[in-house]
XYZ file of C-alpha atoms in Angstrom:
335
model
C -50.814 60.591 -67.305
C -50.457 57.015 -65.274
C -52.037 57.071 -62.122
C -50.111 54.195 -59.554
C -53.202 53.198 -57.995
C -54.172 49.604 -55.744
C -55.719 48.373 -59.257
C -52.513 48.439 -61.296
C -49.358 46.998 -59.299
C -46.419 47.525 -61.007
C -44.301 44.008 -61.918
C -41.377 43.793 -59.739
C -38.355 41.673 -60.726
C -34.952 41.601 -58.734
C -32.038 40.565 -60.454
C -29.100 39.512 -57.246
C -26.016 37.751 -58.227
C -22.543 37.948 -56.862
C -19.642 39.726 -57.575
C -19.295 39.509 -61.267
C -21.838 37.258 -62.357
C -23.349 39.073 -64.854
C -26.113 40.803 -63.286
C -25.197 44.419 -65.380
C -25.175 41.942 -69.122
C -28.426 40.472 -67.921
C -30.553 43.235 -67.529
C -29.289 45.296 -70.326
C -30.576 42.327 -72.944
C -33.943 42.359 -70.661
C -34.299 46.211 -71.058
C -34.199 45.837 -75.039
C -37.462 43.756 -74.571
C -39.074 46.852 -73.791
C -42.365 47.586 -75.647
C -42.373 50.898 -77.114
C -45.589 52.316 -75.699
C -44.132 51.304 -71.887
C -41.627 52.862 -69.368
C -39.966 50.630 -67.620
C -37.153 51.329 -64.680
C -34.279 50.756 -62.587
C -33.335 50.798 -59.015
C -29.749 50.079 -59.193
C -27.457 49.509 -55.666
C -23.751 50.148 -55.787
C -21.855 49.281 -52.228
C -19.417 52.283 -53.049
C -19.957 55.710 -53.175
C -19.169 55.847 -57.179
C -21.780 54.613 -58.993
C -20.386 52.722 -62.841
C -23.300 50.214 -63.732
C -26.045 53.132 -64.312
C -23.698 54.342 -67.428
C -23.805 50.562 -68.939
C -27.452 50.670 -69.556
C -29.593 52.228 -71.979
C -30.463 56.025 -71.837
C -32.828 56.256 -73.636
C -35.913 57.891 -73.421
C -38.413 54.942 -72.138
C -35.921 53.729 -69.534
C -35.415 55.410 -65.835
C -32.211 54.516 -63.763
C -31.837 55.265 -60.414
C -29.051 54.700 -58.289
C -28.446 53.985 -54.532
C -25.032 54.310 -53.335
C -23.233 53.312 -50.555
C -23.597 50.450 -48.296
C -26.097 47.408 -49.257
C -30.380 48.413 -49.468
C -30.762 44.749 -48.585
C -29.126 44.857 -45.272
C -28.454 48.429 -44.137
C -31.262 51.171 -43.190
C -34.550 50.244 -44.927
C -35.085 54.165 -44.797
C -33.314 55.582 -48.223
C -34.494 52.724 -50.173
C -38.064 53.289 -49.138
C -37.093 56.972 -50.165
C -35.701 56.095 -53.502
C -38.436 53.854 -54.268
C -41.292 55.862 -53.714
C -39.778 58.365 -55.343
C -38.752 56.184 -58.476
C -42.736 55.501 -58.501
C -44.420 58.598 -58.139
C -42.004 60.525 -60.476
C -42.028 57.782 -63.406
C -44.841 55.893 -62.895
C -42.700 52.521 -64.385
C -44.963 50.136 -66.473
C -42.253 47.078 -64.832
C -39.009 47.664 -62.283
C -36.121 45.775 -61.882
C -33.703 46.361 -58.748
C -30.604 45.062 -59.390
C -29.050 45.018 -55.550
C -25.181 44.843 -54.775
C -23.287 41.314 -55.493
C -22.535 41.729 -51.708
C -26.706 42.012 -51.033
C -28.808 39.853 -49.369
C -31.804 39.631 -51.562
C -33.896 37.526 -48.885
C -33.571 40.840 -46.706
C -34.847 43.024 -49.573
C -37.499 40.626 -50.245
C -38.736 40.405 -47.026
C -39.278 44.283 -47.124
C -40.643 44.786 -50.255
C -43.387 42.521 -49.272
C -44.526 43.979 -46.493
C -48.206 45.092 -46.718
C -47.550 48.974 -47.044
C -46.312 47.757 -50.728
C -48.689 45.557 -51.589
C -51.110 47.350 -53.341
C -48.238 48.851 -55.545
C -45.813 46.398 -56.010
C -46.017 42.941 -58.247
C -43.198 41.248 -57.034
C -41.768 38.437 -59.631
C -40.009 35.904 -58.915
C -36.010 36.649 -57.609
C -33.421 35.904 -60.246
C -30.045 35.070 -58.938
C -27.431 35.137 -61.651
C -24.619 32.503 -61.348
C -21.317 33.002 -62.929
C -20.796 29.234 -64.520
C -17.590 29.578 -65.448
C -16.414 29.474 -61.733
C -18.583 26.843 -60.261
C -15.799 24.438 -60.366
C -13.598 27.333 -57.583
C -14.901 25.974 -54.094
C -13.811 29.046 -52.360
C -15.877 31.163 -54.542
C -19.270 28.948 -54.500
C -18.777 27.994 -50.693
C -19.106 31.633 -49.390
C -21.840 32.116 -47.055
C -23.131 35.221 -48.987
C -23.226 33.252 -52.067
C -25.289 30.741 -50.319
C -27.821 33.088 -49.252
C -27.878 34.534 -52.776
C -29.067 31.330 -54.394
C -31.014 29.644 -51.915
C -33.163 32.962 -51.728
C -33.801 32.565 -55.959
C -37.144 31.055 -57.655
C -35.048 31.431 -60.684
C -31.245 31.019 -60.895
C -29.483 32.211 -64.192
C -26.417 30.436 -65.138
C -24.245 33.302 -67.194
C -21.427 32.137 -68.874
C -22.255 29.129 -69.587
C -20.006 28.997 -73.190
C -17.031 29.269 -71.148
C -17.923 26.487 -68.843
C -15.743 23.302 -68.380
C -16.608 19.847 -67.586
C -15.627 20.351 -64.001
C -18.041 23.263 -63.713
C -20.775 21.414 -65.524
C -20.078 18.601 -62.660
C -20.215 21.239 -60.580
C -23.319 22.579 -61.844
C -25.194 19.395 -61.153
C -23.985 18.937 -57.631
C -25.041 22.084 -57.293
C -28.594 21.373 -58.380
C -29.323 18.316 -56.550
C -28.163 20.428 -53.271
C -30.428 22.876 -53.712
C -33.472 20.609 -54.464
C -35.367 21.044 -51.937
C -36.176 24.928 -52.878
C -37.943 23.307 -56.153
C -36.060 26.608 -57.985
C -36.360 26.899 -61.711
C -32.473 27.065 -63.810
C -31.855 28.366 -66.950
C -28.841 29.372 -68.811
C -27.701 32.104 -70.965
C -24.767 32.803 -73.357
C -23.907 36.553 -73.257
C -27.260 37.566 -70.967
C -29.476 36.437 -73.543
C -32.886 35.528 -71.743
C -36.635 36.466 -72.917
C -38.050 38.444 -70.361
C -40.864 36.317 -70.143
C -39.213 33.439 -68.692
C -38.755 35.136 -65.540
C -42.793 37.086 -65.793
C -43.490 34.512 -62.704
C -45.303 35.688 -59.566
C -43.234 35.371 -56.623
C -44.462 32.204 -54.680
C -43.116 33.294 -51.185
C -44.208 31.196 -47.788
C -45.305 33.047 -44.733
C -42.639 34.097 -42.210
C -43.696 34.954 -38.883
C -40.516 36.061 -36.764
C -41.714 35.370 -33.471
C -39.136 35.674 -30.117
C -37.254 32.679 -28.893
C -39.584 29.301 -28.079
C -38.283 29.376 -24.601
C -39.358 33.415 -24.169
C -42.394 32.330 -25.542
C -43.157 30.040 -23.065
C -42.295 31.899 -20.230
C -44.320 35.330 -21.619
C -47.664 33.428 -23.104
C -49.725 35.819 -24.601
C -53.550 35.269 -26.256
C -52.483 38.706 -28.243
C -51.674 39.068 -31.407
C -48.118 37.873 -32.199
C -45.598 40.949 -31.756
C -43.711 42.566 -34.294
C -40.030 41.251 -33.922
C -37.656 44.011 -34.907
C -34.376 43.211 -33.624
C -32.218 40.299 -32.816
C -32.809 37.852 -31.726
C -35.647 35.847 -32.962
C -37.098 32.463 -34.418
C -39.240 31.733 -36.984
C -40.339 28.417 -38.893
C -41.634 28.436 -42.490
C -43.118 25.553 -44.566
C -42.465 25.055 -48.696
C -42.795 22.763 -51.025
C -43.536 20.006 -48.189
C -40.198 21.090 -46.147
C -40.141 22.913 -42.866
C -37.581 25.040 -42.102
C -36.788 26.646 -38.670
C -34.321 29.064 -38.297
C -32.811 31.325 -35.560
C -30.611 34.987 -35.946
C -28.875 35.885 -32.298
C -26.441 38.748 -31.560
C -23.256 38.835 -33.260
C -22.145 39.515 -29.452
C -23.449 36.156 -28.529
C -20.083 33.637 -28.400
C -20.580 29.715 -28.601
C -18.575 26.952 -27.637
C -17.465 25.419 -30.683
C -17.213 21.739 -29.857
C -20.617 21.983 -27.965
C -22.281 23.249 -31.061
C -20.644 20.942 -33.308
C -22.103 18.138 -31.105
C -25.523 19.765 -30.798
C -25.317 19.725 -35.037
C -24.132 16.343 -35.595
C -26.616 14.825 -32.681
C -29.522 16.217 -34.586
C -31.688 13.090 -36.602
C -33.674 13.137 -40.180
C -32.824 16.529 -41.134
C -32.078 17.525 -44.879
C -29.877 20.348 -44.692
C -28.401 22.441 -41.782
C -26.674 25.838 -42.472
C -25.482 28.235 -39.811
C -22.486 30.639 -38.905
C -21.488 31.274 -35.169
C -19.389 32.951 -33.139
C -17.629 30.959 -31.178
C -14.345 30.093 -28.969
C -12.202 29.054 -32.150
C -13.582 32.443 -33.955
C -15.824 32.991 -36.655
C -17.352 29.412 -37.817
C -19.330 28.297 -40.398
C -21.291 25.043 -41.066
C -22.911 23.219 -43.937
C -24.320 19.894 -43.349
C -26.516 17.781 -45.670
C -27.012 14.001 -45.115
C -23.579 12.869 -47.175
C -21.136 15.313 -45.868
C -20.835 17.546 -42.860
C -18.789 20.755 -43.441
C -17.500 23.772 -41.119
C -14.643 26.167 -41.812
C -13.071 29.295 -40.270
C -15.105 32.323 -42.026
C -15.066 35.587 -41.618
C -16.925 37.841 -39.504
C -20.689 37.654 -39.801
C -23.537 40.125 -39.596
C -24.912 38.206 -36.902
C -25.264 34.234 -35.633
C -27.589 32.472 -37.224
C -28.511 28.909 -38.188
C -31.510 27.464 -40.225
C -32.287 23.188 -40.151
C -34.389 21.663 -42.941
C -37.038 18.970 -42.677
C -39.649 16.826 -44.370
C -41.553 16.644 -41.139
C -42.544 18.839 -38.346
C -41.246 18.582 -35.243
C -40.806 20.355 -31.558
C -38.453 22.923 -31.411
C -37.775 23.737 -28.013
C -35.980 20.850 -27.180
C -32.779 22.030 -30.081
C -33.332 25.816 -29.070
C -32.947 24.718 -25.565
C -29.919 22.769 -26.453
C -28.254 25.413 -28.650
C -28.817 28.241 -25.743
C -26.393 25.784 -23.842
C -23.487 25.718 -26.285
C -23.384 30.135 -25.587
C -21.056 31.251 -23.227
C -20.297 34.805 -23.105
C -20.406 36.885 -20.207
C -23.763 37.877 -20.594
C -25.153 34.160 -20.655
């Protein structure tokens, strides 16, 4: 018998992707790697409460599925995927995992608890594969949704599936695509039919340290020479560095409103940045905005999960001055 101990972490790949990307095709061809003498398994996330990807893959003795159904592990209570996890471990005792999260998942979120230290000394994590569905790159409203954003900027590796049915305005497409996303020095391949050798994704994951810390201005007002405190709930800050970039980023309230013309001012004021993302709640409804130094973007999204907005640069630089500025542009009643 296997005994899960600190001495033998178990690898630890994610496989995201959006709504039909090809997640499911994927990881079947990367289960048929299998060595005999190992059990590998699956942690599998369906947002409904009938679960129909767990009967595509193998059953064969070797493999372990598991599924979690209902709602998204990445965003909703951390509880029943802790539950399902630990119980996935201690039952099989998996030589390698894969979790294969909703196409309507934020992987970033599920990242960001798998890593905590309580998993350390039993999980591997590898770097997070994001599946791309190339055959629709070219459809703006499918590759400009927020969620889809946060899906690939969140990969090491990004998997472009389909890539035999791709046309020349997707494979325009694709390259646009790439030089956007530059800055997060990610790794693409691409696949016909899922086909990809498992060990071109056997990379550790190279994650930078996020400290979520509370707003700059709270922090000036409530120094403290403790230790910084845990930040559990909206809202908070937090700047990470990366492959030379800084990036700062804030999540507020989804109650929080914000005048829209104020903010857009505030955004297009700002100097020397390489990318700004955010979606707000505002005055003119739900907004979303996408600015990198050839084009500034916003559009009338949907509803978000909260406000948030995150700025990239090459530099550092003081923060409290924008915060300041961007507590300004709020104006609901509870200002």
């Amino acid at each position: 018998m296997k005994i899960l101990s600190a001495a033998q972490p178990i690898p630890v790949h994610i496989i995201s992707g959006f709504l039909g990307a090809g997640k499911t095709t994927l990881l079947k061809h990367l289960l048929q790697q299998k060595p005999e003498q190992e059990i590998w398994a699956v942690l599998m996330n369906e947002f409904g409460q009938i679960g129909v990807d767990q009967q595509l893959l193998p059953q064969d003795s070797g493999y372990a599925v598991k599924e979690l159904l209902g709602g998204c592990l990445c965003c909703s209570s951390q509880l029943p995927m802790q539950i399902a996890l630990s119980r996935l471990l201690s039952e099989v005792k998996p030589d390698r995992l894969f979790i294969e999260p909703t196409g309507l998942g934020h992987p970033a979120q599920l990242l960001e608890q798998l890593t905590e230290p309580h998993w350390h000394s039993h999980l591997n994590m590898q770097a997070l594969v994001t599946v791309v569905d190339g055959s629709r790159l070219h459809d703006q409203d499918w590759s400009q949704q927020n969620l889809y954003a946060d899906q690939l900027k969140a990969a090491q590796i990004v998997v472009i599936s389909h890539t035999d049915l791709m046309t020349a305005e997707d494979h325009a497409a694709l390259t646009q695509l790439q030089a956007e996303y530059q800055v997060y020095a990610q790794q693409w391949l691409c696949t016909e039919q899922g086909q990809l050798s498992i060990e071109q994704i056997k990379q550790d994951y190279q994650g930078s340290v996020r400290q979520l810390q509370p707003l700059l201005k709270q922090q000036q007002i409530n120094p403290s020479p403790e230790a910084p405190v845990l930040i559990q709930q909206l809202p908070y800050h937090y700047v990470e560095s990366a492959q030379g970039y800084q990036v700062a980023g804030w999540k507020l309230p989804k109650r929080w409103q914000f005048h829209f013309y104020d903010l857009l001012d505030l955004l297009c004021e700002q100097k020397d940045w390489l990318r700004i993302k955010g979606i707000f709640n505002t005055d003119q409804g739900w907004k979303s905005f996408n600015f990198n130094p050839e084009q500034f973007n916003y559009q009338s999204v949907e509803a978000g999960i909260d406000n948030r907005i995150e700025v990239i640069y090459q530099q550092s630089r003081d923060w409290l001055e924008f915060e300041s500025a961007l507590m300004q542009c709020r104006i609901d009643p509870e200002k």
